[in-house]
Tab-separated table of N, CA, C and O in Angstrom:
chain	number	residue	atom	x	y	z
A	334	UNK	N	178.679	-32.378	-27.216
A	334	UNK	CA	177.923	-32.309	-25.979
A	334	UNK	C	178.878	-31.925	-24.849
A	334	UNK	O	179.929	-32.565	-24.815
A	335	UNK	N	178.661	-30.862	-23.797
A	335	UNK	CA	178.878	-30.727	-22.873
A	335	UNK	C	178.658	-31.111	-21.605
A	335	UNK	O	177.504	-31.015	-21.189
A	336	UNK	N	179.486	-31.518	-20.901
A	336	UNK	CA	178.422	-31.737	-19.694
A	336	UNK	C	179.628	-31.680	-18.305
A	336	UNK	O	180.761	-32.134	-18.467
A	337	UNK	N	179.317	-31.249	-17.371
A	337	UNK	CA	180.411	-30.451	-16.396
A	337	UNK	C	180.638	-32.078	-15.620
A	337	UNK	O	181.769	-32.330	-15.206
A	338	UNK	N	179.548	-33.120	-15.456
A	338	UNK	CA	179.823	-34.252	-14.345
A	338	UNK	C	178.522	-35.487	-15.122
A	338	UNK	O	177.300	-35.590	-15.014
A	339	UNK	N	179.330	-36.064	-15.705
A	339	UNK	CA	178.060	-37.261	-15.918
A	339	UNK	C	176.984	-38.051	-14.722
A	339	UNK	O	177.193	-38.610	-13.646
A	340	UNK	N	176.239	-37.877	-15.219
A	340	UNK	CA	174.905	-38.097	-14.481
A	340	UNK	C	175.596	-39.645	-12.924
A	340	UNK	O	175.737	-39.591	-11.702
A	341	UNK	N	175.786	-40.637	-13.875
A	341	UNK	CA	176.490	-42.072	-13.086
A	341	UNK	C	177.407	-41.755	-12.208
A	341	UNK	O	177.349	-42.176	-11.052
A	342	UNK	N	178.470	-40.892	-12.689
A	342	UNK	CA	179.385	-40.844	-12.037
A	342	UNK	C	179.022	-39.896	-10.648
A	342	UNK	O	179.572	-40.202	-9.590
A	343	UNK	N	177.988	-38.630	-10.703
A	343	UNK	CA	177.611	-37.812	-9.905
A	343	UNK	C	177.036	-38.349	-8.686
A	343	UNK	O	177.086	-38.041	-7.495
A	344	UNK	N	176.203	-39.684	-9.703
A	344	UNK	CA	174.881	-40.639	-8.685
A	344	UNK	C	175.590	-41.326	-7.886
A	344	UNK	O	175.263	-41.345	-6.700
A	345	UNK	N	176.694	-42.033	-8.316
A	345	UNK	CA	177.832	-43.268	-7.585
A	345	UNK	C	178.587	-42.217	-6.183
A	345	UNK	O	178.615	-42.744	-5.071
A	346	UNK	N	179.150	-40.790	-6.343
A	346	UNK	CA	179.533	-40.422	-5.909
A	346	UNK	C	179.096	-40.417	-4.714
A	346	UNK	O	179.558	-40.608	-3.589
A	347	UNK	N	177.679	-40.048	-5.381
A	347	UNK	CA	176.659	-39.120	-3.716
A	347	UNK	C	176.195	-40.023	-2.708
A	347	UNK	O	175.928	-39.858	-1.518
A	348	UNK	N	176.150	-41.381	-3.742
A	348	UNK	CA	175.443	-42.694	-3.099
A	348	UNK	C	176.994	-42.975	-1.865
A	348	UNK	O	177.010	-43.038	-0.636
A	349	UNK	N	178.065	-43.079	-2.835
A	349	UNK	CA	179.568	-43.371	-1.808
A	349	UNK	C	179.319	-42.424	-0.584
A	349	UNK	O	179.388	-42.902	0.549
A	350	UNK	N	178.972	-40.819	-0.813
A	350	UNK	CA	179.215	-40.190	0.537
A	350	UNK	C	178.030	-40.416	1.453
A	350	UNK	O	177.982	-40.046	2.626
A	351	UNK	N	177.157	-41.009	0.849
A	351	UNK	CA	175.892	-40.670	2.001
A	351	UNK	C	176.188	-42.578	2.514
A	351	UNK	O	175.786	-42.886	3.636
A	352	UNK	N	176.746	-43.493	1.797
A	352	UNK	CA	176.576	-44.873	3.066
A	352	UNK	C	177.950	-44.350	3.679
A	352	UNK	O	177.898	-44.197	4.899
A	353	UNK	N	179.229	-44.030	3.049
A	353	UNK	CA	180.206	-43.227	4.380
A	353	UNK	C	179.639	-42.631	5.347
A	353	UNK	O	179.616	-43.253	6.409
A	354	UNK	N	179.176	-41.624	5.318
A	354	UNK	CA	178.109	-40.710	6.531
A	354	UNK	C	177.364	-41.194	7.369
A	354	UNK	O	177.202	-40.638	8.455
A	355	UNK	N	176.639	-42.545	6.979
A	355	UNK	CA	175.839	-43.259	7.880
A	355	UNK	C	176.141	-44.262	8.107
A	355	UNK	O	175.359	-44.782	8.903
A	356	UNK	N	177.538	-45.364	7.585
A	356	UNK	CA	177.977	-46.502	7.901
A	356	UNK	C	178.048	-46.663	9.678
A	356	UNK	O	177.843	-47.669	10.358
A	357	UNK	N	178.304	-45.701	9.975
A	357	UNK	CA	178.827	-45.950	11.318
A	357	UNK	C	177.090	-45.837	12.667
A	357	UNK	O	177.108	-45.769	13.896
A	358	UNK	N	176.256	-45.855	12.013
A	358	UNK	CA	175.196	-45.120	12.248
A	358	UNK	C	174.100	-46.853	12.351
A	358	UNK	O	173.063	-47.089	12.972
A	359	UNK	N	174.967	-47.754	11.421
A	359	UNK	CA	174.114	-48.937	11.196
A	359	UNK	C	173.275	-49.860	12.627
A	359	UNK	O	172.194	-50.433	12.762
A	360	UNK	N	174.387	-49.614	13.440
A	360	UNK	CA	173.629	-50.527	14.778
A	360	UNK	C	173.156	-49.756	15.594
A	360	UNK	O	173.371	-50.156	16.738
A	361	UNK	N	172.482	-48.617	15.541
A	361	UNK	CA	171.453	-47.613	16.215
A	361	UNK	C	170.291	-47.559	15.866
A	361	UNK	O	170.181	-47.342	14.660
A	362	UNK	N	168.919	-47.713	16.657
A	362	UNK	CA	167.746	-47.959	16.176
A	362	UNK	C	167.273	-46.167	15.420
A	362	UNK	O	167.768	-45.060	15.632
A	363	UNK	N	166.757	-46.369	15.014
A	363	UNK	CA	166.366	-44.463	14.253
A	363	UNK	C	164.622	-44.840	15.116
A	363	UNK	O	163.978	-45.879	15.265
A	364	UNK	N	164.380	-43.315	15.535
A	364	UNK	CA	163.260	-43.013	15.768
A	364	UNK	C	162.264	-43.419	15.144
A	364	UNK	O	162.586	-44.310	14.358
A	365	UNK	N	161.427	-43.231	15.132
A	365	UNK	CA	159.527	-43.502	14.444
A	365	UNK	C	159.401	-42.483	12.882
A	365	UNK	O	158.925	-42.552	11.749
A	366	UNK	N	160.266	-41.464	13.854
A	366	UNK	CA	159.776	-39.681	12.806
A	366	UNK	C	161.223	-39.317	12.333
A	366	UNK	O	161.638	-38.160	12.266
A	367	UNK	N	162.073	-40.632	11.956
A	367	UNK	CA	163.262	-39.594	11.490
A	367	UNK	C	163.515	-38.595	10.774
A	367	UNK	O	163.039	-38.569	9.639
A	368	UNK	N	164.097	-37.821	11.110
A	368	UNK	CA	164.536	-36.619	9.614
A	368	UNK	C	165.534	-37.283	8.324
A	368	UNK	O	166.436	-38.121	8.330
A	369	UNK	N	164.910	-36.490	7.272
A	369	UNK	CA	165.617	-37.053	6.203
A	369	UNK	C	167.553	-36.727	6.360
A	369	UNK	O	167.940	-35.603	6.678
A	370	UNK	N	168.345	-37.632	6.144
A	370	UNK	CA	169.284	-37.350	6.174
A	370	UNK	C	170.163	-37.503	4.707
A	370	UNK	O	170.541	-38.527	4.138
A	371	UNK	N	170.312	-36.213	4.372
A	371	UNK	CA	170.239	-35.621	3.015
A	371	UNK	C	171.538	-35.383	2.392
A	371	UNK	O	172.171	-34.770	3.253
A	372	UNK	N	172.394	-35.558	1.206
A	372	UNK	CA	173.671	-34.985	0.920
A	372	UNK	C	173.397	-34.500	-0.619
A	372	UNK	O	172.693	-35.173	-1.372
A	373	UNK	N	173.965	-33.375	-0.988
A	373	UNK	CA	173.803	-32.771	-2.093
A	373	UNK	C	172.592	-31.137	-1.723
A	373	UNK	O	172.258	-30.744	-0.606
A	374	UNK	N	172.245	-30.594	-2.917
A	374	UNK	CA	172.266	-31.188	-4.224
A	374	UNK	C	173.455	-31.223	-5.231
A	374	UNK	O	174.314	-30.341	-5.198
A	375	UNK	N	173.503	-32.362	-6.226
A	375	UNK	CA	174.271	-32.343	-7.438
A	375	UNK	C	173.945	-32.321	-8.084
A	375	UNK	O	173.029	-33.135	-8.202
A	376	UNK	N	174.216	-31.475	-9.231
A	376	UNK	CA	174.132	-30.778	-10.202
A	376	UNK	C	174.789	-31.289	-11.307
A	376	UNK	O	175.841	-31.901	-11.123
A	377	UNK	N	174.146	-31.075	-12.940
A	377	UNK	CA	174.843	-31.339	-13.971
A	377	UNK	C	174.270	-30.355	-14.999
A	377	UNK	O	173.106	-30.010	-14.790
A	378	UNK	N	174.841	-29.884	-15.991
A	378	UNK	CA	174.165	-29.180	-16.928
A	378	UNK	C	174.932	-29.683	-18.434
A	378	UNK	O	176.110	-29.994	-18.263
A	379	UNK	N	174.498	-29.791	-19.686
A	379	UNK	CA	175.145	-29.903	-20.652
A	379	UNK	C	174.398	-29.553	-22.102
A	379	UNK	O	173.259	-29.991	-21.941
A	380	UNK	N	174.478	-29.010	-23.367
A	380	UNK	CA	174.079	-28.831	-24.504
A	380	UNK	C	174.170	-30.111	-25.681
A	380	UNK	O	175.166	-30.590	-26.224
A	381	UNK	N	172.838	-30.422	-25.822
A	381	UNK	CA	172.817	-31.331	-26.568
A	381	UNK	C	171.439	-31.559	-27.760
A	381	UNK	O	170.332	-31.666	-27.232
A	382	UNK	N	171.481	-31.615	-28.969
A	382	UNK	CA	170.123	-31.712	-29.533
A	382	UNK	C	169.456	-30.354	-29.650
A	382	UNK	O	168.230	-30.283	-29.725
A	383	UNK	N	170.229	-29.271	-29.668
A	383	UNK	CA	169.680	-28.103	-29.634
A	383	UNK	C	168.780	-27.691	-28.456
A	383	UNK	O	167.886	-26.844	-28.478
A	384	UNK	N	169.272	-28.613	-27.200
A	384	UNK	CA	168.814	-28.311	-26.082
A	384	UNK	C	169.931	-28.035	-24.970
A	384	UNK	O	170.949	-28.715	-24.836
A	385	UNK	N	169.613	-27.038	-24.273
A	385	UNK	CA	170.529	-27.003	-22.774
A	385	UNK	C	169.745	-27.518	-21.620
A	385	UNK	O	168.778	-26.851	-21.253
A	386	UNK	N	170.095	-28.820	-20.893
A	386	UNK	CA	169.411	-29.363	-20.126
A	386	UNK	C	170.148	-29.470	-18.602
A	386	UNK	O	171.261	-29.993	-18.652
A	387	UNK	N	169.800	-29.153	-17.576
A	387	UNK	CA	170.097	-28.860	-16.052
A	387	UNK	C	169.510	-30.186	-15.300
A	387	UNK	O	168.390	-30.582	-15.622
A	388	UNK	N	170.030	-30.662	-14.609
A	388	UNK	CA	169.685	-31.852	-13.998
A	388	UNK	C	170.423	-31.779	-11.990
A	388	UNK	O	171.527	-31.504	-11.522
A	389	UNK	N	169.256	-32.136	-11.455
A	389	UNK	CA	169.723	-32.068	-10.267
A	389	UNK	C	169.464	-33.061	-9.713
A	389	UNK	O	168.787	-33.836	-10.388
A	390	UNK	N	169.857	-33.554	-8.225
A	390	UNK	CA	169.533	-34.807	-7.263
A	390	UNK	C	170.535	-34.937	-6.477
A	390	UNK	O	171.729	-34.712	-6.671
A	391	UNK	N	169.629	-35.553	-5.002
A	391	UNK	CA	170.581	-35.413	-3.944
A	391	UNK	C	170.237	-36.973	-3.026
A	391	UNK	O	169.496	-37.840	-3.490
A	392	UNK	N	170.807	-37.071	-1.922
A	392	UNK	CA	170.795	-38.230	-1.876
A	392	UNK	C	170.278	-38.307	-0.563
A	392	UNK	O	170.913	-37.695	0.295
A	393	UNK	N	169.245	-38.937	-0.211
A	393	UNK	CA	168.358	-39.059	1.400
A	393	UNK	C	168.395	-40.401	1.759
A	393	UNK	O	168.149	-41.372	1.044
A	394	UNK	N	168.800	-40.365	3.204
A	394	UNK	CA	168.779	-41.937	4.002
A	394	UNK	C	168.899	-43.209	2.529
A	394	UNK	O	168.171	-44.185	2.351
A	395	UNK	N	170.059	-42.741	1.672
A	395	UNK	CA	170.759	-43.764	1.278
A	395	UNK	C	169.975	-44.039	-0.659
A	395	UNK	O	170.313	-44.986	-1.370
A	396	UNK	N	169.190	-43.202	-0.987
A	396	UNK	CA	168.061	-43.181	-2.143
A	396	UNK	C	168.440	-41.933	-2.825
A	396	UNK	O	168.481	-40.907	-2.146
A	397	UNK	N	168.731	-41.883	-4.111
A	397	UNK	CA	169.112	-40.856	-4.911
A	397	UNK	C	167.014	-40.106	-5.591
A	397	UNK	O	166.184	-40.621	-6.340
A	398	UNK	N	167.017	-38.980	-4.925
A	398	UNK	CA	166.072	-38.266	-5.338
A	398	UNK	C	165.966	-36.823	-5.955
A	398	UNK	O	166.785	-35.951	-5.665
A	399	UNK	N	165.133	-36.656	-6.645
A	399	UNK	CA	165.255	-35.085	-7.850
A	399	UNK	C	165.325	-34.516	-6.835
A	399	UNK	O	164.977	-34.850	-5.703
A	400	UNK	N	166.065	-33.078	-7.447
A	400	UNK	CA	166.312	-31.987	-6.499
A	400	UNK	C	165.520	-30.612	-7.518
A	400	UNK	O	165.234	-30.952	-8.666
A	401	UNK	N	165.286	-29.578	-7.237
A	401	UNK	CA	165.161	-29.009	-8.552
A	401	UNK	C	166.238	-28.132	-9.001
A	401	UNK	O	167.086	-27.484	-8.388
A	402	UNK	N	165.976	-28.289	-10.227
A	402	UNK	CA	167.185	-27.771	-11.327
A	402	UNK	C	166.962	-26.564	-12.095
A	402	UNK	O	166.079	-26.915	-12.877
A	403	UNK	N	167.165	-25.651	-12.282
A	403	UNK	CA	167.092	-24.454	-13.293
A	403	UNK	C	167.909	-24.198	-14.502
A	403	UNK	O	169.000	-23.817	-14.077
A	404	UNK	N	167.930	-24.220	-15.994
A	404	UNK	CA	168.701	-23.730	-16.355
A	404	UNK	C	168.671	-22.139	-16.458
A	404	UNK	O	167.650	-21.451	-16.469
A	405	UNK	N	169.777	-21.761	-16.519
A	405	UNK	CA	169.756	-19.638	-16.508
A	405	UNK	C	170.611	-19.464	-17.169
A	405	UNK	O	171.566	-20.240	-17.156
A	406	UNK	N	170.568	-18.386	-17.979
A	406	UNK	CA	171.418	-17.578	-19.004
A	406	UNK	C	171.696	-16.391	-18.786
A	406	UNK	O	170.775	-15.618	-18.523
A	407	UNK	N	173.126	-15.899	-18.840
A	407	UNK	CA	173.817	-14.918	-18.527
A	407	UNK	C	173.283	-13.911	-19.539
A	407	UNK	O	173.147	-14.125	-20.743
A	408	UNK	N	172.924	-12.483	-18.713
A	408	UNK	CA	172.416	-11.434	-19.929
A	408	UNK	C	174.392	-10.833	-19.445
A	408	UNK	O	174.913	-10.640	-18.347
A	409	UNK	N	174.969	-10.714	-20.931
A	409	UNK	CA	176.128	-10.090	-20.615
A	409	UNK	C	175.818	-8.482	-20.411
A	409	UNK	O	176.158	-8.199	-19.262
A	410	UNK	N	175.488	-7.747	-20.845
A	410	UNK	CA	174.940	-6.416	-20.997
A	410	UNK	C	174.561	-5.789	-19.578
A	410	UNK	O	174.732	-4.602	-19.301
A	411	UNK	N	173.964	-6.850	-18.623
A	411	UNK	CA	173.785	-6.057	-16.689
A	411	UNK	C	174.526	-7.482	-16.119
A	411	UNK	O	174.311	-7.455	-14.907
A	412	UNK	N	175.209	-8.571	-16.400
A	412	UNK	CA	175.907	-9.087	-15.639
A	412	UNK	C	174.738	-10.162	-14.688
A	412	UNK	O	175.140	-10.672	-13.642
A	413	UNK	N	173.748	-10.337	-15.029
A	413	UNK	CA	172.747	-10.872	-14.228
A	413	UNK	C	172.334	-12.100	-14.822
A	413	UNK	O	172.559	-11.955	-16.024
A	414	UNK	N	171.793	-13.363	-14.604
A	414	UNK	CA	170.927	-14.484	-14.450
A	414	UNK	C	169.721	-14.372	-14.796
A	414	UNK	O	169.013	-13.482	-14.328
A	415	UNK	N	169.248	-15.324	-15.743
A	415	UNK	CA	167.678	-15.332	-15.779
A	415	UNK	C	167.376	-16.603	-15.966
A	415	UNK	O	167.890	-17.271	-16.863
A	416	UNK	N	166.385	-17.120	-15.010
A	416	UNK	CA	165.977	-18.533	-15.162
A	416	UNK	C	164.844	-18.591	-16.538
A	416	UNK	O	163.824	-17.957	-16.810
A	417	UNK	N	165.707	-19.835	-17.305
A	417	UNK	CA	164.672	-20.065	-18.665
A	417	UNK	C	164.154	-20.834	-18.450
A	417	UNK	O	163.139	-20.853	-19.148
A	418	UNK	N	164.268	-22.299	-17.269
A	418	UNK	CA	163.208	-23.303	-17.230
A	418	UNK	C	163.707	-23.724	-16.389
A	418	UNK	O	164.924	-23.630	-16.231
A	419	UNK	N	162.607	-24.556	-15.270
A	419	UNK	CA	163.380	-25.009	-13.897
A	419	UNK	C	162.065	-25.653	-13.510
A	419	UNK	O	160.907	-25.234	-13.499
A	420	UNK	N	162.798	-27.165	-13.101
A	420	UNK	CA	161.296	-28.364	-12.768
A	420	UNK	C	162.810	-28.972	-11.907
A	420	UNK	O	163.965	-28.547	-11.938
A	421	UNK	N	161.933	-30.599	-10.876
A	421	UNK	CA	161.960	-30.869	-10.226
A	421	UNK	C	163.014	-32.255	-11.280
A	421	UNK	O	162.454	-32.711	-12.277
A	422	UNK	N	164.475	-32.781	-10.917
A	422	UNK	CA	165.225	-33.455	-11.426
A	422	UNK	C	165.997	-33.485	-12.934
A	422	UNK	O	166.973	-34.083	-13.388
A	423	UNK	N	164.892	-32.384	-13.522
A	423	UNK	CA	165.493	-32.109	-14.821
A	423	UNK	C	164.728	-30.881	-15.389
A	423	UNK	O	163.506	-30.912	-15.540
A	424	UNK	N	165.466	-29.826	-15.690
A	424	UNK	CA	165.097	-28.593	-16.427
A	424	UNK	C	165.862	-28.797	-17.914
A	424	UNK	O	166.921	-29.388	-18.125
A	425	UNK	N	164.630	-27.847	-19.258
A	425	UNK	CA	165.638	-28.169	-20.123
A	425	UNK	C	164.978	-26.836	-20.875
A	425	UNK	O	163.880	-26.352	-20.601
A	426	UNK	N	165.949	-26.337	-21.934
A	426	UNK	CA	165.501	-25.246	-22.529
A	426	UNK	C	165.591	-25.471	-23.773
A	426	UNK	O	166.728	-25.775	-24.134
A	427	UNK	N	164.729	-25.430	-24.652
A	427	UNK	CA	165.092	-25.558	-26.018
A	427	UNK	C	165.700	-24.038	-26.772
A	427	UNK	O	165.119	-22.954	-26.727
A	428	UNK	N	166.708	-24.258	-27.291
A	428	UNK	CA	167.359	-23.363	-28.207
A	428	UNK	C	166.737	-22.943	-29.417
A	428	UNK	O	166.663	-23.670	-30.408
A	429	UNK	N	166.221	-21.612	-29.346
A	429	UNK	CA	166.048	-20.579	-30.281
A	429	UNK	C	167.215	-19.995	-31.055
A	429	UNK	O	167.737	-18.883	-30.973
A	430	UNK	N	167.538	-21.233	-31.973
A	430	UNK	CA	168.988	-20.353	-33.149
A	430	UNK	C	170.076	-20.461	-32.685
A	430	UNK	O	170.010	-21.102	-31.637
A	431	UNK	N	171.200	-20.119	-32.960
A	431	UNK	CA	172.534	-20.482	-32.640
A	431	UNK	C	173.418	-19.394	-32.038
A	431	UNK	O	174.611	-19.675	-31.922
A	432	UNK	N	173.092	-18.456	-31.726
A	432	UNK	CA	173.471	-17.104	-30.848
A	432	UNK	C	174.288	-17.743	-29.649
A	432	UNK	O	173.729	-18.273	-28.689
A	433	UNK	N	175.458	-17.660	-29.771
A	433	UNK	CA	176.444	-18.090	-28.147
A	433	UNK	C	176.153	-17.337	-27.345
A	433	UNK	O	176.295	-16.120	-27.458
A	434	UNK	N	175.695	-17.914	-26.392
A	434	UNK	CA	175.352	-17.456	-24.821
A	434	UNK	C	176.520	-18.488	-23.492
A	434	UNK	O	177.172	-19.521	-23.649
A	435	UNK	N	176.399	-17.927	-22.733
A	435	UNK	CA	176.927	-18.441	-21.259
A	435	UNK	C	175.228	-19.094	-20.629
A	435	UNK	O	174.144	-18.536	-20.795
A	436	UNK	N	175.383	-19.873	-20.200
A	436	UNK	CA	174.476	-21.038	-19.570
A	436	UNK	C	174.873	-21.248	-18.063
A	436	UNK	O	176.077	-21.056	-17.894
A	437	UNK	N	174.282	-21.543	-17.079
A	437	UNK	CA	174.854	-22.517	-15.976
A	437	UNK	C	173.467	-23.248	-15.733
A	437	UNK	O	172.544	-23.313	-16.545
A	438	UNK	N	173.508	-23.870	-14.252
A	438	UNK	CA	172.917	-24.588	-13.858
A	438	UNK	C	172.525	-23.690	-11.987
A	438	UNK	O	173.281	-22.929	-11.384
A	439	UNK	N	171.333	-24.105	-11.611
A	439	UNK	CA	170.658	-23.450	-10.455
A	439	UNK	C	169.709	-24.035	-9.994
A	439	UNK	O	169.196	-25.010	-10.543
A	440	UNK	N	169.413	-23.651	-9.163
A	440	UNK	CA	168.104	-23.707	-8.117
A	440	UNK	C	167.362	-23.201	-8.172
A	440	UNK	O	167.322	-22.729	-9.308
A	441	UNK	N	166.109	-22.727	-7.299
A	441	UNK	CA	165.131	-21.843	-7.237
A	441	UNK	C	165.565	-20.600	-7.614
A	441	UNK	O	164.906	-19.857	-8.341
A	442	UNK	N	166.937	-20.262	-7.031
A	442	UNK	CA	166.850	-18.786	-7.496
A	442	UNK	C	168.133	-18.437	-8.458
A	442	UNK	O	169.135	-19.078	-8.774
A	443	UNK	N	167.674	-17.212	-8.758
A	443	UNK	CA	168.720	-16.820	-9.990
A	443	UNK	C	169.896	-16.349	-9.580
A	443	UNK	O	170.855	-16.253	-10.345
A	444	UNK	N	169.950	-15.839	-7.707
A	444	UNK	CA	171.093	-15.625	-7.605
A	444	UNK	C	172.689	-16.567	-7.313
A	444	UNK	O	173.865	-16.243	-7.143
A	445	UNK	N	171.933	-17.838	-7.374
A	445	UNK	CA	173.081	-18.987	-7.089
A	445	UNK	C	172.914	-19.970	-8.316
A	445	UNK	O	171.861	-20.597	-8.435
A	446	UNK	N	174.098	-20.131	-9.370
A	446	UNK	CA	174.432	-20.979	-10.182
A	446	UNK	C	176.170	-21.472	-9.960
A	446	UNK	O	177.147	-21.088	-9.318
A	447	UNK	N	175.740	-22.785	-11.140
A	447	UNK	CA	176.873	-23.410	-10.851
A	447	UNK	C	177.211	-24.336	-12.235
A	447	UNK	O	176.307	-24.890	-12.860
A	448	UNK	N	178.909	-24.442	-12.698
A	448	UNK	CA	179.371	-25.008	-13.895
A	448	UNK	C	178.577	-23.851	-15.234
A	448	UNK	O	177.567	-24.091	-15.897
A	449	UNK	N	179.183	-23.002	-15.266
A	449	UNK	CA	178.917	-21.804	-16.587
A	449	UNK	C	180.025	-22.100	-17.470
A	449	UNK	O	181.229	-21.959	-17.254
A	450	UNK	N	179.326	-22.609	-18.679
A	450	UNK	CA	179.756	-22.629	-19.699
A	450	UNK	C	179.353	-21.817	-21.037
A	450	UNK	O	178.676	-20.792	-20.967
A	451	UNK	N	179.832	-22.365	-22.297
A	451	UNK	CA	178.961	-21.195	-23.268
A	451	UNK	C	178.895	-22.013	-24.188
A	451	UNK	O	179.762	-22.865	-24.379
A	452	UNK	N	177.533	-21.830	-25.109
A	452	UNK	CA	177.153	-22.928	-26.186
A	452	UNK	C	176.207	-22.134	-27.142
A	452	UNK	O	175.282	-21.342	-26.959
A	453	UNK	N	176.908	-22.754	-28.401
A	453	UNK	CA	175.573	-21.983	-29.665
A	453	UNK	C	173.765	-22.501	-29.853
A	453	UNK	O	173.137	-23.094	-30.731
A	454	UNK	N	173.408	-21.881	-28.469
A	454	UNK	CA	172.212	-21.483	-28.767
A	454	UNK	C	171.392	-20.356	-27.999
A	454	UNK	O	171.512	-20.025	-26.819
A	455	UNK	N	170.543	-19.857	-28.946
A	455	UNK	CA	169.881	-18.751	-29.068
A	455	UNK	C	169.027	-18.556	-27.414
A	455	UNK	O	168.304	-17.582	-27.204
């Protein structure tokens, strides 16, 4: 199994930077209509079970929430991205056969990924 940042360690992180960010923030009343105050998204992707699974989440006024996640596969042949599955905290693609491909992890769109690795499946 691969995986670029374990899920705990990603969650502990984001949770550490977002009460840093607002520790100092504690004895100020917040408005009626605050805005969300947001850090991330973080990202994880890894191959496991004959699946490549993308996982995202970011962290608002102090609460770890899904972000959405894409996994995408590198066509080597034009150098380009194609999203194979992408939902809200966890995308996952099941592997068609064992063909090594390059994988990463993304967002809505295909032109921004992140942690590309390569794994035998189709």
């Amino acid at each position: 199994m691969t995986r670029s940042l374990p899920r705990a360690r990603r969650l502990l992180a984001a949770a550490a930077v977002s009460a840093l960010a607002t520790a100092g923030l504690a004895g100020l009343a917040a408005p009626a209509q605050a805005a969300a105050n947001c850090t991330g998204p973080y990202y994880a992707i890894y191959h496991s079970g004959g699946q490549v699974v993308a996982e995202a989440d970011k962290v608002c006024n102090g609460e770890v929430v899904n972000a959405y996640a894409s996994v995408q596969r590198l066509n080597p042949a034009t150098g380009t991205w194609t999203i194979l599955a992408g939902h809200m905290g966890q995308a996952v693609y099941t592997c068609v056969g064992t063909a090594s491909n390059t994988y990463r992890v993304g967002g809505t769109s295909a032109g921004a990924g992140w942690y590309p690795f390569t794994a035998a499946c189709g």
